Short mmCIF file of C-alpha atoms and ligand atoms in Angstrom, two decimals:
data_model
loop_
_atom_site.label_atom_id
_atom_site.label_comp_id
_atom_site.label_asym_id
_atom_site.label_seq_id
_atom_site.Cartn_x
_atom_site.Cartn_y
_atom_site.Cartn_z
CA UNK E 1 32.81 17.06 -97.25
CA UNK E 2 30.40 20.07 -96.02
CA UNK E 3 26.86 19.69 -97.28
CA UNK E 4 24.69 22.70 -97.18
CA UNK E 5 20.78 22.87 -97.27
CA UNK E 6 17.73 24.77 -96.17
CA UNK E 7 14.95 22.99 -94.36
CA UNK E 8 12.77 25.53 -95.71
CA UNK E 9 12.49 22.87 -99.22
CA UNK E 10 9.79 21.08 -96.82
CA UNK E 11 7.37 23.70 -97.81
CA UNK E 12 7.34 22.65 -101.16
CA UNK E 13 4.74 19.42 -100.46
CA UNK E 14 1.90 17.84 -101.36
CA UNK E 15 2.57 18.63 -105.13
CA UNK E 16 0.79 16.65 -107.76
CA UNK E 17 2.11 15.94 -111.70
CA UNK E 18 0.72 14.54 -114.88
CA UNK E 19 2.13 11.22 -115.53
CA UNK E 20 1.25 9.05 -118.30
CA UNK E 21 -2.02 9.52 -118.33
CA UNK E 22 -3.03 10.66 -114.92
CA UNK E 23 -2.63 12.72 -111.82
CA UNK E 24 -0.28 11.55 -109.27
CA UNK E 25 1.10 12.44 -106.35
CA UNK E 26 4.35 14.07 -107.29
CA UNK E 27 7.83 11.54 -106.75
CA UNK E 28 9.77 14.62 -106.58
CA UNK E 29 9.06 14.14 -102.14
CA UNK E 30 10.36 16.03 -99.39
CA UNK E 31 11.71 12.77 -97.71
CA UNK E 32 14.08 13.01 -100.93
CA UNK E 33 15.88 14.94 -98.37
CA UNK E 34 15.89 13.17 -95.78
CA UNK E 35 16.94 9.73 -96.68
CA UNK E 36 20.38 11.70 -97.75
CA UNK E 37 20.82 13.42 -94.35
CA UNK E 38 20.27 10.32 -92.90
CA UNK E 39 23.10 8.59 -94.99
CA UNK E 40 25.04 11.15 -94.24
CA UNK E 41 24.69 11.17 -90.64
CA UNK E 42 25.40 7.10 -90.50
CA UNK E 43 28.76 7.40 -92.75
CA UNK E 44 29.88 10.52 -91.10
CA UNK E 45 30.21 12.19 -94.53
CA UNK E 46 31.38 15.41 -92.61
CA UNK E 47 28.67 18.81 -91.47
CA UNK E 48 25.74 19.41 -92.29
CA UNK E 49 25.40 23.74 -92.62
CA UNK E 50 22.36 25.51 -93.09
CA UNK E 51 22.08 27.63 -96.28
CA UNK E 52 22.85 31.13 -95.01
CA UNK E 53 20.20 33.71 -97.04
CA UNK E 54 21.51 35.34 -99.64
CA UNK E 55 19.30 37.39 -102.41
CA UNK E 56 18.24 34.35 -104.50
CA UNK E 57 16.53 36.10 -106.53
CA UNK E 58 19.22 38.89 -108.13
CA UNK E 59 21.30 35.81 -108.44
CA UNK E 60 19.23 33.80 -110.42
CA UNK E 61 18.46 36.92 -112.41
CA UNK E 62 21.66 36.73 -114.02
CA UNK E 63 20.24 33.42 -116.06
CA UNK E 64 16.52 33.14 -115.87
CA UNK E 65 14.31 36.60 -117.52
CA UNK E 66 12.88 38.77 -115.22
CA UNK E 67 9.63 38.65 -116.13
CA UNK E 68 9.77 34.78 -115.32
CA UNK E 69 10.55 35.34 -111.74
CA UNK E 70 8.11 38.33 -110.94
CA UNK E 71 5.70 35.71 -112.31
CA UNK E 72 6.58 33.07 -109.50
CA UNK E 73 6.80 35.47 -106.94
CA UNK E 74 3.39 36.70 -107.93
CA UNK E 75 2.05 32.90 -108.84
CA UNK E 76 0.12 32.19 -105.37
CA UNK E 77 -1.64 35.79 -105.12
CA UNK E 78 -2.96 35.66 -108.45
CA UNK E 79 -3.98 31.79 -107.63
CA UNK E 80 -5.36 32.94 -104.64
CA UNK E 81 -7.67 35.36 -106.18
CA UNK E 82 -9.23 32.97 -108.51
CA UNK E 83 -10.41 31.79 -105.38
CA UNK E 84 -8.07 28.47 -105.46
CA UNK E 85 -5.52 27.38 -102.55
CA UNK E 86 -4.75 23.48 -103.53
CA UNK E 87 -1.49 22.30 -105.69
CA UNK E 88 -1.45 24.11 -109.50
CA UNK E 89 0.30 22.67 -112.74
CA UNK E 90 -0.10 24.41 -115.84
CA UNK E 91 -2.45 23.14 -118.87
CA UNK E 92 -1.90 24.60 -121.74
CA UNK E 93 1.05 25.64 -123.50
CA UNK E 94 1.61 27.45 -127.29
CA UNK E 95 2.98 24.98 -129.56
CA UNK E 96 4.43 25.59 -132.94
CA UNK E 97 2.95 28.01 -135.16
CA UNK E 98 1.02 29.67 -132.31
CA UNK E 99 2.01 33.00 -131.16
CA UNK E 100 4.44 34.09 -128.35
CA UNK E 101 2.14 36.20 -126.50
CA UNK E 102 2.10 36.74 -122.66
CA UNK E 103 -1.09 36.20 -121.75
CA UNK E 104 -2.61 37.97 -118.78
CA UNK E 105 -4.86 35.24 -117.01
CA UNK E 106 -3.08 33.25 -114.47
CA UNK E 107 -4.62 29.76 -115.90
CA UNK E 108 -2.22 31.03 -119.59
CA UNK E 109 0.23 32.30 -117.76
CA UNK E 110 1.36 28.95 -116.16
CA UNK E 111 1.37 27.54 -119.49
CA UNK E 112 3.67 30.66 -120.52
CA UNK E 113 5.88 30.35 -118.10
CA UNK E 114 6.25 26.76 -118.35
CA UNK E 115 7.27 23.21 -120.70
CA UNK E 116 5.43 20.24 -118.92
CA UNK E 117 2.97 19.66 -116.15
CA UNK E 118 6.08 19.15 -113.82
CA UNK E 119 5.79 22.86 -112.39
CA UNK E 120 3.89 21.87 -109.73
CA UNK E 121 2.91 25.04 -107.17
CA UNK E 122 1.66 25.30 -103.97
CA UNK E 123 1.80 27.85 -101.49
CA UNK E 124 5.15 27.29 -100.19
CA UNK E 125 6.92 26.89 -103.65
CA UNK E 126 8.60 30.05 -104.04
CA UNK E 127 9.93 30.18 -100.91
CA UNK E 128 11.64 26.45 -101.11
CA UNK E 129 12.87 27.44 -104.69
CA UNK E 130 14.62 30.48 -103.20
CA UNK E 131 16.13 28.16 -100.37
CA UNK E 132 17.08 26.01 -102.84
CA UNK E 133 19.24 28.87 -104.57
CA UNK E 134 20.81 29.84 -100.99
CA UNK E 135 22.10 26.39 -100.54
CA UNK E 136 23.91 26.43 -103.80
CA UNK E 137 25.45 29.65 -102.93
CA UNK E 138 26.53 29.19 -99.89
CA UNK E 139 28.11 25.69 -100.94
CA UNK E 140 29.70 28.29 -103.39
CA UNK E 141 31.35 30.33 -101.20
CA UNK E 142 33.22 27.21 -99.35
CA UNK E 143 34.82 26.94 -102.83
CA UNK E 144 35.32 30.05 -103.14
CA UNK E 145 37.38 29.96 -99.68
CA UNK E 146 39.24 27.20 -100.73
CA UNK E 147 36.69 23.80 -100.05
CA UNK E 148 38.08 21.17 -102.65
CA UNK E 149 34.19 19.83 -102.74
CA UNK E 150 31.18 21.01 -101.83
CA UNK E 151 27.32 19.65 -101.79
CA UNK E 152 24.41 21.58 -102.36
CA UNK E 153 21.69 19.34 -101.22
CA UNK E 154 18.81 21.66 -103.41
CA UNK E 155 15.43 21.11 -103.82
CA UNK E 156 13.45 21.28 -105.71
CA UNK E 157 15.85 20.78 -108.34
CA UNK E 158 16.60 23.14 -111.50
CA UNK E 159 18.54 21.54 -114.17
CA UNK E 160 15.44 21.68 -116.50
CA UNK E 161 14.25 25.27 -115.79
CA UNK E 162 15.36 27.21 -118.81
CA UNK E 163 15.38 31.48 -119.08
CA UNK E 164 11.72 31.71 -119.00
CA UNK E 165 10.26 28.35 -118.35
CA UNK E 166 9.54 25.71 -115.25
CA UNK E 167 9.03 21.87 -115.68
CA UNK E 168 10.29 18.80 -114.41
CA UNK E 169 10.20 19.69 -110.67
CA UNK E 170 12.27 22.69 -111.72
CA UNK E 171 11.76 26.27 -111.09
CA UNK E 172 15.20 28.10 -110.81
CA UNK E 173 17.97 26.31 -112.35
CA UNK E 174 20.57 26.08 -109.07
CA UNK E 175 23.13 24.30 -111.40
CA UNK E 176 22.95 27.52 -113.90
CA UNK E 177 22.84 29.90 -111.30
CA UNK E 178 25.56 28.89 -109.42
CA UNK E 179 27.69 28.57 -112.52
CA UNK E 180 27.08 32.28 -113.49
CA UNK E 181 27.53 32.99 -109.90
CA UNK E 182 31.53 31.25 -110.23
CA UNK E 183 31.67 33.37 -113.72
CA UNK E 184 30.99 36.58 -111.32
CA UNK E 185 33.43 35.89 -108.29
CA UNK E 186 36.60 35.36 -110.63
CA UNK E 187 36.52 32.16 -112.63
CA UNK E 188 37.21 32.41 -116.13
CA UNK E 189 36.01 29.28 -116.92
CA UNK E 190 33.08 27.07 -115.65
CA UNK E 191 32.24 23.26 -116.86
CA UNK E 192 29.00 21.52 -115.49
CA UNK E 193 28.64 18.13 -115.86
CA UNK E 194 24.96 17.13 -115.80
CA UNK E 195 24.50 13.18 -114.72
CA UNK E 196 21.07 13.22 -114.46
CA UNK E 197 18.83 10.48 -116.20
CA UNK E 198 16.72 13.03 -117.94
CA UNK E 199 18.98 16.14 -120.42
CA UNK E 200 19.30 18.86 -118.87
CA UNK E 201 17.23 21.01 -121.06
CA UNK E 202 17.32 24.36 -119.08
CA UNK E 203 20.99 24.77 -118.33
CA UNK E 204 21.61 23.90 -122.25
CA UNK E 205 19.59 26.95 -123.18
CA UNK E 206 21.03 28.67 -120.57
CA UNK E 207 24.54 28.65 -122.01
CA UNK E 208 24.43 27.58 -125.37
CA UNK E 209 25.83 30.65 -126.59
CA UNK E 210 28.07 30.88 -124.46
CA UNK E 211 31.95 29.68 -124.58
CA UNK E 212 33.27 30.24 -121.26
CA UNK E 213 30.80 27.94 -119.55
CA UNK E 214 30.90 24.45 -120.69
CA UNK E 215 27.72 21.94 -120.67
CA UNK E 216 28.27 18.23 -120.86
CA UNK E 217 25.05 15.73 -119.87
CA UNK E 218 24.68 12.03 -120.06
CA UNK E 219 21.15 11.45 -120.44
CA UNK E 220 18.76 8.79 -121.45
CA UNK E 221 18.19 9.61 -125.20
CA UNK E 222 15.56 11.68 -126.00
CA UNK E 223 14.24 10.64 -128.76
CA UNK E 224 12.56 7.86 -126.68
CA UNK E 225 12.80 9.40 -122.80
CA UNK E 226 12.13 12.81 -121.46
CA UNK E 227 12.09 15.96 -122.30
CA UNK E 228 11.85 14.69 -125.50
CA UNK E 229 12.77 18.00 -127.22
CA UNK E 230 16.25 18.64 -126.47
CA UNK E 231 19.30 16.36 -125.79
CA UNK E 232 20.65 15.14 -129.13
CA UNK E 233 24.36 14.31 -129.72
CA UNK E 234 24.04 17.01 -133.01
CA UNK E 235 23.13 19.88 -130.31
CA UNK E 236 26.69 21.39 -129.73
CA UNK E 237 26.37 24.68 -129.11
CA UNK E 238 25.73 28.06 -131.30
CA UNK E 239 27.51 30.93 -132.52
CA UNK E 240 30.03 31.27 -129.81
CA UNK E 241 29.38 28.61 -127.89
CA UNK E 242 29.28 26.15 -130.66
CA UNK E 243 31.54 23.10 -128.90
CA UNK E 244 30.84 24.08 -125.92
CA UNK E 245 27.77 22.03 -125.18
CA UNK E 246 28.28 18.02 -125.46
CA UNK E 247 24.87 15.60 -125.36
CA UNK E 248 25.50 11.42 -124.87
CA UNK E 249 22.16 10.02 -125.14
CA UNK E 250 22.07 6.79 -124.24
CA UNK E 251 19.60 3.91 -124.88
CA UNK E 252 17.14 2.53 -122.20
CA UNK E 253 18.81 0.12 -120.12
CA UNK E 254 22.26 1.37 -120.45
CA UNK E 255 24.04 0.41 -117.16
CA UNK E 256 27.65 0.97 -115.84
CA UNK E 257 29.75 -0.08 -118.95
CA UNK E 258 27.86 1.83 -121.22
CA UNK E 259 27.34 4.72 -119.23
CA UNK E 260 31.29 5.11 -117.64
CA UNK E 261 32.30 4.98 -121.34
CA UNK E 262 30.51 8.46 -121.90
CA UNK E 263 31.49 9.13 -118.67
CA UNK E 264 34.92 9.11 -118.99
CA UNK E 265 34.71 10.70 -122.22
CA UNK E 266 32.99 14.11 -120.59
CA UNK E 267 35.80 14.06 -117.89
CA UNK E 268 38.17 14.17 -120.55
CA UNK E 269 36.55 17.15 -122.02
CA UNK E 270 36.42 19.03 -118.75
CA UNK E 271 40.20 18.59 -118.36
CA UNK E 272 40.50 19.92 -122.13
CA UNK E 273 38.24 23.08 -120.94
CA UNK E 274 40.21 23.68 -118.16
CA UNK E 275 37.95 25.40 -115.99
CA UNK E 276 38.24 27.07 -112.58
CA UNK E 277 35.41 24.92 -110.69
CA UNK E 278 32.84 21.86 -111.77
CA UNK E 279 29.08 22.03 -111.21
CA UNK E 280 27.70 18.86 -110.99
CA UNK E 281 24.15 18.41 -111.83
CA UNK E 282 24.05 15.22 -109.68
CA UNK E 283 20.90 13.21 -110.67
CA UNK E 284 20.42 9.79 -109.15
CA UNK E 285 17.81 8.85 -111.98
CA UNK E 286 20.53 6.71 -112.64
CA UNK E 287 19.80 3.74 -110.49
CA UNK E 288 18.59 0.57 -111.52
CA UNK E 289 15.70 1.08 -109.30
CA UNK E 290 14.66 4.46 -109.94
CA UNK E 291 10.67 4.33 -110.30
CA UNK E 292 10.35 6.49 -113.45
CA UNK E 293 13.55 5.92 -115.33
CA UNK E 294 15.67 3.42 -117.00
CA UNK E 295 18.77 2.88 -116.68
CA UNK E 296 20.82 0.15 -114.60
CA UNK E 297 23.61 1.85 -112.38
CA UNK E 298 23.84 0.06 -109.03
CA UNK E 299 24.83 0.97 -105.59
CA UNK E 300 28.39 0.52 -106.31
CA UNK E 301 28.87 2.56 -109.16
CA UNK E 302 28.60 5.93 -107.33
CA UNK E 303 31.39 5.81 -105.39
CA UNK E 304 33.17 4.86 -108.93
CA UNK E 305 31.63 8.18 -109.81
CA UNK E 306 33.07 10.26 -107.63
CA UNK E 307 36.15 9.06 -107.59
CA UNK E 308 36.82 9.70 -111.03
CA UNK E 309 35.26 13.27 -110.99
CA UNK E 310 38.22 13.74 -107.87
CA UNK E 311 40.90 12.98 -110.42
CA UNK E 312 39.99 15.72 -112.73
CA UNK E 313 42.04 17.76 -109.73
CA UNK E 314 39.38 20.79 -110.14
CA UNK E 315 37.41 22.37 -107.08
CA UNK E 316 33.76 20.01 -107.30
CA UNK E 317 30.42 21.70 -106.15
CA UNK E 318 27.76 18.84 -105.92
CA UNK E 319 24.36 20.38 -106.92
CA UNK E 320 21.08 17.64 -106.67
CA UNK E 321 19.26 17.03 -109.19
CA UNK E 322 16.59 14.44 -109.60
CA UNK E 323 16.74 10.54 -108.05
CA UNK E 324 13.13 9.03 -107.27
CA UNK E 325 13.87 5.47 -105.56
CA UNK E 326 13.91 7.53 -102.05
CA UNK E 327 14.96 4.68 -100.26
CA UNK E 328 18.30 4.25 -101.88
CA UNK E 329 18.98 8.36 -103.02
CA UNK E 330 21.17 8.36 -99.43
CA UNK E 331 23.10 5.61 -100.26
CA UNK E 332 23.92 6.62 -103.55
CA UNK E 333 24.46 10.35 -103.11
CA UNK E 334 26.86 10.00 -100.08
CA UNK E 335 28.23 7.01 -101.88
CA UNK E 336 29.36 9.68 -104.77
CA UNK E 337 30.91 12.00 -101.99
CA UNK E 338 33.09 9.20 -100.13
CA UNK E 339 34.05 8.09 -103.76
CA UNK E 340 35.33 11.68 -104.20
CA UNK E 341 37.06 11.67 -100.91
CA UNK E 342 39.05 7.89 -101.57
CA UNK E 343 37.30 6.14 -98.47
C1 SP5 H 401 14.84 16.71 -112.03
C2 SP5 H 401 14.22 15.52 -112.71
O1 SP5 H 401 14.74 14.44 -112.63
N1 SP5 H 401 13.06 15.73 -113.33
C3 SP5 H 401 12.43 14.65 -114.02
C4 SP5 H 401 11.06 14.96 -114.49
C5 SP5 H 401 10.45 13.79 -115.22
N2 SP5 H 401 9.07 14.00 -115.45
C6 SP5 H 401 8.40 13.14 -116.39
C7 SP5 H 401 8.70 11.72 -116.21
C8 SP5 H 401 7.82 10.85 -117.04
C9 SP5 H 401 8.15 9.42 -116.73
N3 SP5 H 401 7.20 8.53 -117.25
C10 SP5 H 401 7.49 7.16 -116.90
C11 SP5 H 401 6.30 6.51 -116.29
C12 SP5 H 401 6.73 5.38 -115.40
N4 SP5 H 401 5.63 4.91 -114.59
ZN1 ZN H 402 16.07 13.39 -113.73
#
């Protein structure tokens, strides 16, 4: 299997977030990266391409609001002249019954802009985030030419950004854009599967209108694990696109029985969509050792994984998501591609 990525994702470093009750050093790490290229280097998981450029940003237009991208292009001059050049989160957000006003100071307009103190910015953000996007399209285009599988080795990752909103180490949702990008290049029909630990609370927004692009996610349940606000099994989907968006919270501790059951359910509902291509929103949150989630998959559960994603006999583009316990994301990303590939 071809992996794409861009080493320009290095310059988004040194970020900070706020994590139960203080400010740490961010576990969304560059090294993320390359504990996976390492893994696949030593299993021989196939080439390694970098992401060609494409225009990111007129791509992920067709998801995310305008307004919300100027905004991040424009994030580090208007931090820059309030005098500031270290790492940024937001601080203050409107919650209910407050208005929905754009406010014009950069200190509100983080908060605007974003759901959590995960949208983390320093200098080099917006250019990693756009990198990010040209890895998932060119992994695209393999498909497109006929590549049975694909991986998009993105970061940061995006399955929490919503239309108009960052958080969770997410800025532009790759998953969503990539998906729109299928829609646009001649598939009727696009499913993405979202096995991330935490919901994927932007790409549900994203489509949940929608009917022609399906959104399944196995998630810790939220009414206990984050994002907290989004990710219950009653959330199906609205006008439109009501069944076409499938949540399976699951409690803390859930490990591979639990989890494969809802599992296999969702791959059953992708071959009832019948769609043209699968996104994966590949999270490896998952693992049993995963510093800031809970849940108890082990090493040899992702090349179960995989494997049954390969039987659903649809074209698979592997997006990354989130997976914190960097020593082991390698093993258990490539183990998900060899699963896919029956070796
Ligand atoms: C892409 C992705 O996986 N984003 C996840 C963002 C999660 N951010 C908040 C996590 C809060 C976890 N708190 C647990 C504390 C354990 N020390
Ligand atoms: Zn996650």
């Amino acid at each position: 299997m071809k992996t794409v990525y861009s080493p320009r994702h290095r310059l988004h470093a040194d970020n900070q977030e706020l994590n139960a009750g203080a400010i740490l050093p961010a576990f969304e790490l560059p090294a993320r990266v390359d504990f996976i290229l390492d893994r696949i280097a030593e299993v021989g998981l196939g080439p390694v391409l970098e992401a060609v450029p494409h225009d990111a940003v007129a791509a992920a237009a067709r998801v995310h609001a305008t307004d919300y991208l100027d905004f991040m292009a424009d994030f580090w001059r208007l931090w820059l002249a309030e005098g500031r050049s270290g790492p940024t989160m937001p601080y203050v957000w409107p919650a209910r019954g407050q208005r929905d006003i754009r406010p014009d100071h950069v200190n509100g307009l983080m908060g605007y802009y974003s759901f959590d103190g995960g949208g983390s910015f320093v200098e080099g953000t917006w250019e990693a985030v756009k990198s990010a996007v040209d890895s998932v399209l060119t992994a695209a285009e393999m498909i497109k030419d006929g590549e049975k599988a694909a991986y998009a080795l993105c970061r940061p990752p995006g399955h929490h950004a919503g239309i108009s909103t960052m958080g969770g180490y997410c800025f532009i949702n790759n998953a969503a854009t990539v998906a729109q990008w299928f829609r646009d290049n001649g598939a009727a029909r696009v499913s993405i599967l979202d096995i991330d630990y935490h919901h994927g609370n932007g790409t549900q927004e994203i489509f949940f209108g929608r009917d022609d692009v399906e959104f399944i996610s196995l998630h810790a349940d939220t009414a206990v694990a984050y994002p907290f606000f989004s990710g219950r099994a009653d959330e199906i989907g609205i006008g439109e696109g009501e069944g076409f968006t499938h949540n399976f919270p699951m409690p803390f501790g859930t490990a591979w029985e639990g989890w494969s059951a809802s599992f296999e359910a969702a791959c059953r509902l992708i071959a009832d969509f019948g769609p043209d291509v699968v996104v994966v929103s590949l999270g490896l949150d998952t693992f049993e050792g995963d510093p800031i989630s809970r849940f108890k998959l082990r090493h040899e559960d992702y090349p179960k994984i995989g494997a049954r994603l390969a039987k659903i006999g649809k074209p698979v583009l592997f997006v990354q998501e989130g997976g914190y316990a960097v020593a082991d994301i390698g093993v258990n990303a490539v183990g998900v591609m060899t699963g896919f590939e029956g070796r």
